[in-house]
Amino acid sequence: MKLLFRLCYLLCFFQVTADACEAGGIKVNTDFDGASSANLLTECMIDIENQHIRLTFQPENTPINNSPWYAFKISSQQPQNVSVKISIVNGSHRYHPKYSVDGKHWLPLTFTTSDEYLEFKLHSAKHPVWLAAQELITNNDYHLWAKELATHFDIKTSVLGYSVQQRPILKLISDIPQSNKWVILVGRQHPPEVTGAMALFSFAETLLSTSTLAQSFRREHNIMILPNINPDGVALGYWRHNANGVDLNRDWQAFKQPEVKAVDDALSELTTKGHHIVMAVDFHSTHNDIFYTMPHDYGIKQPYLVKNWLNLLDSKYVDFNVIQRPGNNPDRGVFKQYIADTYKVHAITYEMGDHTDRAFIKQFAVDAANTFMQSMLTAQHDQLHLIAKPND
């Protein structure tokens, strides 16, 4: 009898669909931008009797950094409490699960972990609930952000180029005709790294603001913002790579990926026209808040610029340390190294922690941008003073 029941359960109540799975009025689906694509969700099982949902996710390819992304929706015909168990292939749980009832506003879930599962309980109803490893910031969110910026600030929005799957790569420019100096902001090389995206939003908005400092800064510097250079990875719910299965932040020597090639072409075109790249900031997320910098003695212009900036930023905080980690990796093909080697100027990798308080991320980015502008303008003033000073 038990065997007959199990057979009936599997055949009569369990249905696998193209999007995910459905059984007994409970539905799991991934039919939205940023959700885990079909090849990443390898198991989707609904145990109706025990109200359990079991999901298994795998990365787009291996080897890969341990950044196990997942995003899906759950709904049910009748309100009920369900237990969700998530397991990861070729990775371990890095992110703390979050939920949303509208896909925009997110709250943390109470969860437990073991060697095999991450588990949490959820109240499900007809209105779907979004579940994700981190908050969703989709390709459409970037376009909405750019549109909103254009209503407040003088920026130009265009398409830098196209991804492997022909998604547009957004470019925002605030340029002053009399200036030939450029600051470059880059984001979302790695899809799950949304705390870096949050930092980029606030940092960029501060540079573009109407404050006296920002206006003075923009009289001297053009700003190019490339907020999302991996739109395919973002759309497909990838852990790390682009649609070709390549880590974009390892391609800045080979330039084989269209996303990286598009950025390199744009910067090369600027310098061909007599413009100068003077600084670049690449926004990421990792386990902790940290700034990866170039060594001050690497032979780049204004050698102490970044050190002075981050020291100034650190001085504003009593209970938070701005960690600087200088490093030189000439053979890894990372963005900051590419900028330093190609243009002989500073570049940094601005990392926000996976679990850093979201309000702090935004406020810290505002302070980081303001001290960045102060340091850049001070360094420029000092350089002009030295040039103007007569020889002894």
Coordinates of C-alpha atoms in Angstrom, one line a residue:
M1 CA 0.0 0.0 0.0
K2 CA 2.8 2.5 0.9
L3 CA 4.5 1.7 -2.4
L4 CA 1.3 2.4 -4.3
F5 CA 0.9 5.7 -2.5
R6 CA 4.4 6.8 -3.3
L7 CA 3.9 5.8 -6.9
C8 CA 0.6 7.7 -7.1
Y9 CA 2.3 10.7 -5.4
L10 CA 5.1 10.8 -7.9
L11 CA 2.9 10.3 -11.0
C12 CA -0.2 12.1 -9.9
F13 CA 0.9 15.1 -7.9
F14 CA 4.5 16.0 -9.1
Q15 CA 4.9 17.9 -12.2
V16 CA 8.1 19.3 -13.7
T17 CA 7.7 22.4 -15.9
A18 CA 10.0 24.4 -18.0
D19 CA 10.2 27.1 -15.4
A20 CA 10.5 25.0 -12.3
C21 CA 8.0 22.6 -10.6
E22 CA 4.3 22.4 -9.5
A23 CA 2.3 20.0 -7.4
G24 CA -0.7 20.0 -5.1
G25 CA -1.4 23.7 -5.7
I26 CA 2.1 24.8 -4.8
K27 CA 4.2 26.3 -7.6
V28 CA 7.9 27.2 -7.9
N29 CA 8.8 29.2 -10.9
T30 CA 11.8 31.1 -12.4
D31 CA 10.1 33.1 -15.1
F32 CA 11.6 36.5 -14.3
D33 CA 14.7 38.5 -15.0
G34 CA 17.5 37.6 -12.6
A35 CA 16.0 34.2 -11.7
S36 CA 18.1 31.1 -11.9
S37 CA 18.0 29.9 -15.5
A38 CA 16.8 26.4 -16.3
N39 CA 20.2 24.8 -16.5
L40 CA 21.1 26.1 -13.0
L41 CA 18.1 24.6 -11.1
T42 CA 18.9 20.9 -11.4
E43 CA 16.3 19.6 -8.9
C44 CA 12.9 21.0 -8.0
M45 CA 10.7 18.7 -5.8
I46 CA 7.5 19.4 -3.9
D47 CA 6.5 17.0 -1.1
I48 CA 2.8 17.7 -0.7
E49 CA 2.3 15.5 2.3
N50 CA 5.0 17.1 4.4
Q51 CA 4.8 20.6 2.8
H52 CA 8.5 20.5 1.8
I53 CA 10.1 22.1 -1.2
R54 CA 13.5 20.9 -2.1
L55 CA 15.7 22.8 -4.6
T56 CA 19.2 22.1 -5.9
F57 CA 21.3 24.7 -7.8
Q58 CA 24.5 24.4 -9.7
P59 CA 26.8 27.0 -11.3
E60 CA 26.9 27.8 -15.0
N61 CA 30.2 26.0 -15.3
T62 CA 33.3 25.1 -13.3
P63 CA 35.8 25.9 -11.9
I64 CA 34.1 28.9 -10.4
N65 CA 34.2 31.3 -7.4
N66 CA 31.9 30.3 -4.6
S67 CA 29.1 32.7 -5.2
P68 CA 26.0 30.4 -5.3
W69 CA 23.1 32.5 -6.6
Y70 CA 19.5 31.4 -6.6
A71 CA 16.3 33.3 -7.2
F72 CA 12.8 31.9 -7.7
K73 CA 9.1 32.6 -6.8
I74 CA 6.7 30.4 -4.7
S75 CA 3.0 30.6 -4.7
S76 CA 0.1 28.3 -3.7
Q77 CA -3.6 28.1 -4.3
Q78 CA -4.3 27.9 -0.6
P79 CA -2.4 29.8 2.1
Q80 CA 0.0 27.5 3.9
N81 CA 3.3 27.2 5.6
V82 CA 6.0 25.4 3.6
S83 CA 9.6 24.5 4.4
V84 CA 12.2 25.2 1.7
K85 CA 15.5 23.3 1.5
I86 CA 18.2 24.5 -0.8
S87 CA 21.3 22.5 -1.7
I88 CA 24.3 23.7 -3.8
V89 CA 26.3 21.7 -6.2
N90 CA 30.0 22.7 -6.5
G91 CA 29.6 25.3 -3.8
S92 CA 28.6 26.2 -0.3
H93 CA 26.1 28.7 1.1
R94 CA 27.5 32.2 1.0
Y95 CA 24.5 34.4 1.0
H96 CA 21.7 34.9 3.5
P97 CA 18.3 34.3 1.9
K98 CA 15.9 37.2 1.4
Y99 CA 12.3 37.5 0.4
S100 CA 10.0 40.1 -1.2
V101 CA 6.3 40.3 -2.0
D102 CA 6.9 42.7 -4.9
G103 CA 10.4 41.9 -6.2
K104 CA 11.6 45.4 -5.1
H105 CA 11.6 45.6 -1.3
W106 CA 13.5 42.8 0.4
L107 CA 13.7 41.5 4.0
P108 CA 16.0 38.8 5.5
L109 CA 14.7 35.3 6.3
T110 CA 15.4 33.3 9.4
F111 CA 17.3 30.2 8.3
T112 CA 19.4 27.4 9.4
T113 CA 22.3 25.6 7.5
S114 CA 23.9 22.2 7.6
D115 CA 26.5 20.6 5.5
E116 CA 23.8 19.6 3.0
Y117 CA 21.0 22.2 3.2
L118 CA 20.1 25.8 3.8
E119 CA 16.5 25.7 5.2
F120 CA 13.8 28.2 6.0
K121 CA 10.1 28.4 6.5
L122 CA 7.8 30.5 4.4
H123 CA 4.1 31.4 4.4
S124 CA 2.9 30.9 0.8
A125 CA -0.3 32.1 -0.8
K126 CA -1.7 33.0 -4.2
H127 CA 0.3 36.1 -4.5
P128 CA 3.8 34.9 -5.3
V129 CA 6.7 35.5 -2.9
W130 CA 10.2 36.2 -4.4
L131 CA 13.1 34.4 -2.8
A132 CA 16.8 35.1 -3.6
A133 CA 20.3 34.9 -2.3
Q134 CA 20.6 38.7 -2.4
E135 CA 18.3 41.5 -3.4
L136 CA 17.4 41.5 -7.1
I137 CA 18.9 44.4 -9.1
T138 CA 18.0 43.5 -12.7
N139 CA 18.9 44.9 -16.1
N140 CA 15.6 46.8 -16.1
D141 CA 16.5 48.4 -12.8
Y142 CA 19.6 49.9 -14.3
H143 CA 17.7 51.4 -17.1
L144 CA 15.1 52.8 -14.7
W145 CA 17.9 54.2 -12.6
A146 CA 19.5 55.9 -15.6
K147 CA 16.2 57.3 -16.6
E148 CA 15.6 58.7 -13.1
L149 CA 19.1 60.2 -13.1
A150 CA 18.4 62.0 -16.4
T151 CA 15.5 63.8 -14.8
H152 CA 17.7 65.3 -12.1
F153 CA 21.2 65.6 -13.6
D154 CA 22.8 66.6 -16.8
I155 CA 23.9 63.3 -18.2
K156 CA 24.0 61.5 -21.5
T157 CA 22.8 57.9 -21.8
S158 CA 23.8 55.6 -24.6
V159 CA 24.7 52.1 -25.4
L160 CA 28.4 51.3 -25.1
G161 CA 28.1 47.9 -26.9
Y162 CA 26.4 44.6 -26.6
S163 CA 26.9 41.4 -24.6
V164 CA 27.3 37.9 -25.9
Q165 CA 23.6 37.5 -26.1
Q166 CA 23.2 41.0 -27.6
R167 CA 21.9 42.7 -24.5
P168 CA 22.9 46.4 -24.4
I169 CA 25.6 47.6 -22.1
L170 CA 24.5 50.9 -20.6
K171 CA 26.8 54.0 -20.6
L172 CA 26.2 57.2 -18.7
I173 CA 28.3 60.3 -19.2
S174 CA 28.5 63.6 -17.5
D175 CA 31.0 65.5 -19.6
I176 CA 32.1 69.1 -19.7
P177 CA 33.4 70.2 -23.1
Q178 CA 36.5 72.1 -21.7
S179 CA 37.8 69.1 -19.7
N180 CA 39.8 66.2 -21.2
K181 CA 40.1 64.2 -17.9
W182 CA 38.0 61.1 -17.3
V183 CA 37.0 59.2 -14.2
I184 CA 35.6 55.7 -15.0
L185 CA 33.1 53.8 -12.8
V186 CA 32.5 50.1 -13.6
G187 CA 30.0 47.7 -12.0
R188 CA 28.5 44.2 -12.0
Q189 CA 31.3 42.3 -13.6
H190 CA 30.0 39.5 -11.3
P191 CA 26.2 39.1 -11.3
P192 CA 25.5 38.2 -7.6
E193 CA 27.6 41.1 -6.2
V194 CA 24.7 43.5 -5.5
T195 CA 26.2 45.3 -2.5
G196 CA 28.8 46.6 -4.9
A197 CA 25.9 47.7 -7.2
M198 CA 24.3 49.6 -4.3
A199 CA 27.6 51.3 -3.6
L200 CA 28.0 52.3 -7.2
F201 CA 24.5 53.9 -7.3
S202 CA 25.2 56.2 -4.3
F203 CA 28.8 56.9 -5.3
A204 CA 27.7 57.9 -8.8
E205 CA 24.8 60.0 -7.6
T206 CA 27.1 61.9 -5.3
L207 CA 29.5 62.7 -8.1
L208 CA 26.6 63.9 -10.3
S209 CA 24.9 65.9 -7.5
T210 CA 24.4 69.7 -7.4
S211 CA 26.7 70.1 -4.3
T212 CA 29.4 72.8 -4.6
L213 CA 32.0 70.1 -4.4
A214 CA 30.5 68.0 -7.1
Q215 CA 30.0 70.9 -9.5
S216 CA 33.7 71.9 -8.9
F217 CA 34.8 68.4 -9.5
R218 CA 32.8 68.1 -12.8
R219 CA 34.3 71.3 -14.1
E220 CA 37.6 69.4 -14.0
H221 CA 36.6 65.9 -14.7
N222 CA 34.3 64.0 -17.0
I223 CA 32.6 60.9 -15.6
M224 CA 31.8 57.7 -17.5
I225 CA 29.6 55.3 -15.6
L226 CA 29.3 51.7 -16.8
P227 CA 27.0 50.3 -14.1
N228 CA 26.4 46.8 -15.5
I229 CA 28.8 45.3 -17.9
N230 CA 27.6 41.7 -17.5
P231 CA 23.9 42.0 -18.4
D232 CA 23.7 38.4 -19.6
G233 CA 25.0 37.0 -16.3
V234 CA 22.6 39.3 -14.4
A235 CA 19.6 38.2 -16.5
L236 CA 20.4 34.5 -16.3
G237 CA 21.1 34.3 -12.6
Y238 CA 24.7 33.3 -13.1
W239 CA 27.2 32.9 -10.2
R240 CA 30.2 34.6 -11.7
H241 CA 30.5 34.5 -15.5
N242 CA 29.2 35.9 -18.7
A243 CA 27.1 33.9 -21.3
N244 CA 30.4 32.4 -22.6
G245 CA 31.2 31.1 -19.2
V246 CA 34.1 33.5 -18.7
D247 CA 34.9 35.6 -15.6
L248 CA 35.0 39.2 -17.1
N249 CA 37.4 40.3 -14.4
R250 CA 40.0 37.9 -15.8
D251 CA 39.7 39.0 -19.4
W252 CA 41.4 42.4 -19.3
Q253 CA 44.5 41.1 -21.0
A254 CA 43.0 38.8 -23.7
F255 CA 39.9 41.0 -24.5
K256 CA 38.1 38.0 -25.9
Q257 CA 34.7 38.8 -24.4
P258 CA 32.6 41.4 -26.2
E259 CA 31.7 43.2 -22.9
V260 CA 35.4 43.8 -22.0
K261 CA 36.3 44.6 -25.6
A262 CA 33.6 47.3 -25.7
V263 CA 35.0 49.0 -22.6
D264 CA 38.6 48.9 -23.9
D265 CA 37.5 50.3 -27.3
A266 CA 35.6 53.2 -25.7
L267 CA 38.6 54.1 -23.5
S268 CA 41.1 53.7 -26.4
E269 CA 38.9 56.0 -28.5
L270 CA 39.0 58.7 -25.8
T271 CA 42.8 58.6 -25.5
T272 CA 43.2 58.6 -29.3
K273 CA 41.2 61.9 -29.3
G274 CA 43.7 63.4 -26.8
H275 CA 41.7 62.7 -23.6
H276 CA 43.2 61.2 -20.4
I277 CA 41.9 58.5 -18.1
V278 CA 42.9 59.7 -14.6
M279 CA 41.2 57.2 -12.3
A280 CA 38.9 54.2 -12.3
V281 CA 36.8 52.5 -9.6
D282 CA 35.5 49.0 -10.1
F283 CA 32.6 48.0 -7.7
H284 CA 32.3 44.5 -6.3
S285 CA 31.1 42.5 -3.3
T286 CA 33.0 40.0 -1.1
H287 CA 32.8 38.6 2.4
N288 CA 34.2 41.9 3.9
D289 CA 34.4 45.6 3.2
I290 CA 37.8 46.1 1.6
F291 CA 39.6 48.3 -1.0
Y292 CA 42.0 46.5 -3.4
T293 CA 44.5 49.1 -4.6
M294 CA 47.6 49.4 -6.7
P295 CA 50.9 49.8 -4.7
H296 CA 51.9 53.4 -4.4
D297 CA 55.3 52.6 -5.8
Y298 CA 54.0 50.9 -8.9
G299 CA 55.1 53.7 -11.2
I300 CA 51.7 55.3 -11.7
K301 CA 50.9 59.1 -11.7
Q302 CA 50.2 60.8 -8.4
P303 CA 51.5 57.7 -6.5
Y304 CA 49.9 58.6 -3.1
L305 CA 46.5 59.7 -4.5
V306 CA 44.5 56.6 -3.5
K307 CA 46.3 56.2 -0.1
N308 CA 45.5 59.9 0.7
W309 CA 41.9 59.5 -0.3
L310 CA 41.2 56.3 1.7
N311 CA 43.1 57.7 4.7
L312 CA 40.8 60.7 4.6
L313 CA 37.8 58.5 4.3
D314 CA 39.0 56.3 7.2
S315 CA 39.4 59.4 9.4
K316 CA 35.6 60.1 9.2
Y317 CA 34.8 56.8 11.0
V318 CA 35.5 55.8 14.6
D319 CA 34.0 52.3 14.6
F320 CA 34.8 51.3 11.0
N321 CA 38.1 50.6 9.4
V322 CA 38.7 51.4 5.8
I323 CA 40.9 48.5 4.8
Q324 CA 43.4 49.0 2.0
R325 CA 45.0 46.0 0.3
P326 CA 47.6 47.0 -2.2
G327 CA 48.4 44.3 -4.8
N328 CA 49.9 43.8 -8.2
N329 CA 48.7 40.9 -10.3
P330 CA 50.0 41.5 -13.9
D331 CA 49.0 38.1 -15.2
R332 CA 45.4 37.8 -13.9
G333 CA 43.7 40.1 -16.3
V334 CA 41.8 42.1 -13.7
F335 CA 40.3 45.6 -14.4
K336 CA 42.4 47.6 -11.9
Q337 CA 45.6 46.2 -13.3
Y338 CA 44.6 46.9 -16.8
I339 CA 43.9 50.5 -16.0
A340 CA 47.2 50.9 -14.2
D341 CA 49.3 49.2 -16.9
T342 CA 47.5 50.8 -19.9
Y343 CA 47.0 54.4 -18.6
K344 CA 49.6 54.6 -15.8
V345 CA 47.0 55.8 -13.3
H346 CA 45.3 54.5 -10.2
A347 CA 42.4 52.1 -10.2
I348 CA 40.8 50.4 -7.2
T349 CA 38.4 47.5 -6.6
Y350 CA 35.8 48.8 -4.2
E351 CA 34.4 45.8 -2.3
M352 CA 31.3 45.9 -0.1
G353 CA 30.6 43.0 2.3
D354 CA 27.8 40.6 1.4
H355 CA 26.0 41.2 4.6
T356 CA 27.0 44.8 5.3
D357 CA 24.1 46.9 6.5
R358 CA 22.4 48.4 3.4
A359 CA 21.8 51.8 4.8
F360 CA 25.5 51.9 5.8
I361 CA 26.6 50.9 2.2
K362 CA 24.7 54.0 0.9
Q363 CA 26.0 56.5 3.4
F364 CA 29.5 55.1 3.2
A365 CA 29.4 55.5 -0.6
V366 CA 28.4 59.1 -0.2
D367 CA 31.3 59.8 2.1
A368 CA 33.6 57.8 -0.2
A369 CA 32.6 59.9 -3.2
N370 CA 32.9 63.2 -1.4
T371 CA 36.4 62.4 0.0
F372 CA 37.3 61.0 -3.5
M373 CA 36.4 64.4 -5.1
Q374 CA 38.2 66.3 -2.4
S375 CA 41.4 64.2 -2.8
M376 CA 41.3 64.4 -6.6
L377 CA 40.9 68.2 -6.6
T378 CA 43.6 68.6 -3.9
A379 CA 46.0 66.4 -5.9
Q380 CA 45.3 68.4 -9.0
H381 CA 45.9 71.7 -7.3
D382 CA 49.1 70.5 -5.8
Q383 CA 50.3 69.2 -9.1
L384 CA 49.6 72.6 -10.8
H385 CA 51.3 74.4 -8.0
L386 CA 54.5 72.3 -8.5
I387 CA 54.4 72.9 -12.3
A388 CA 54.0 76.7 -11.7
K389 CA 56.7 76.9 -9.1
P390 CA 59.9 78.3 -10.6
N391 CA 63.0 76.1 -10.4
D392 CA 65.4 76.9 -7.5

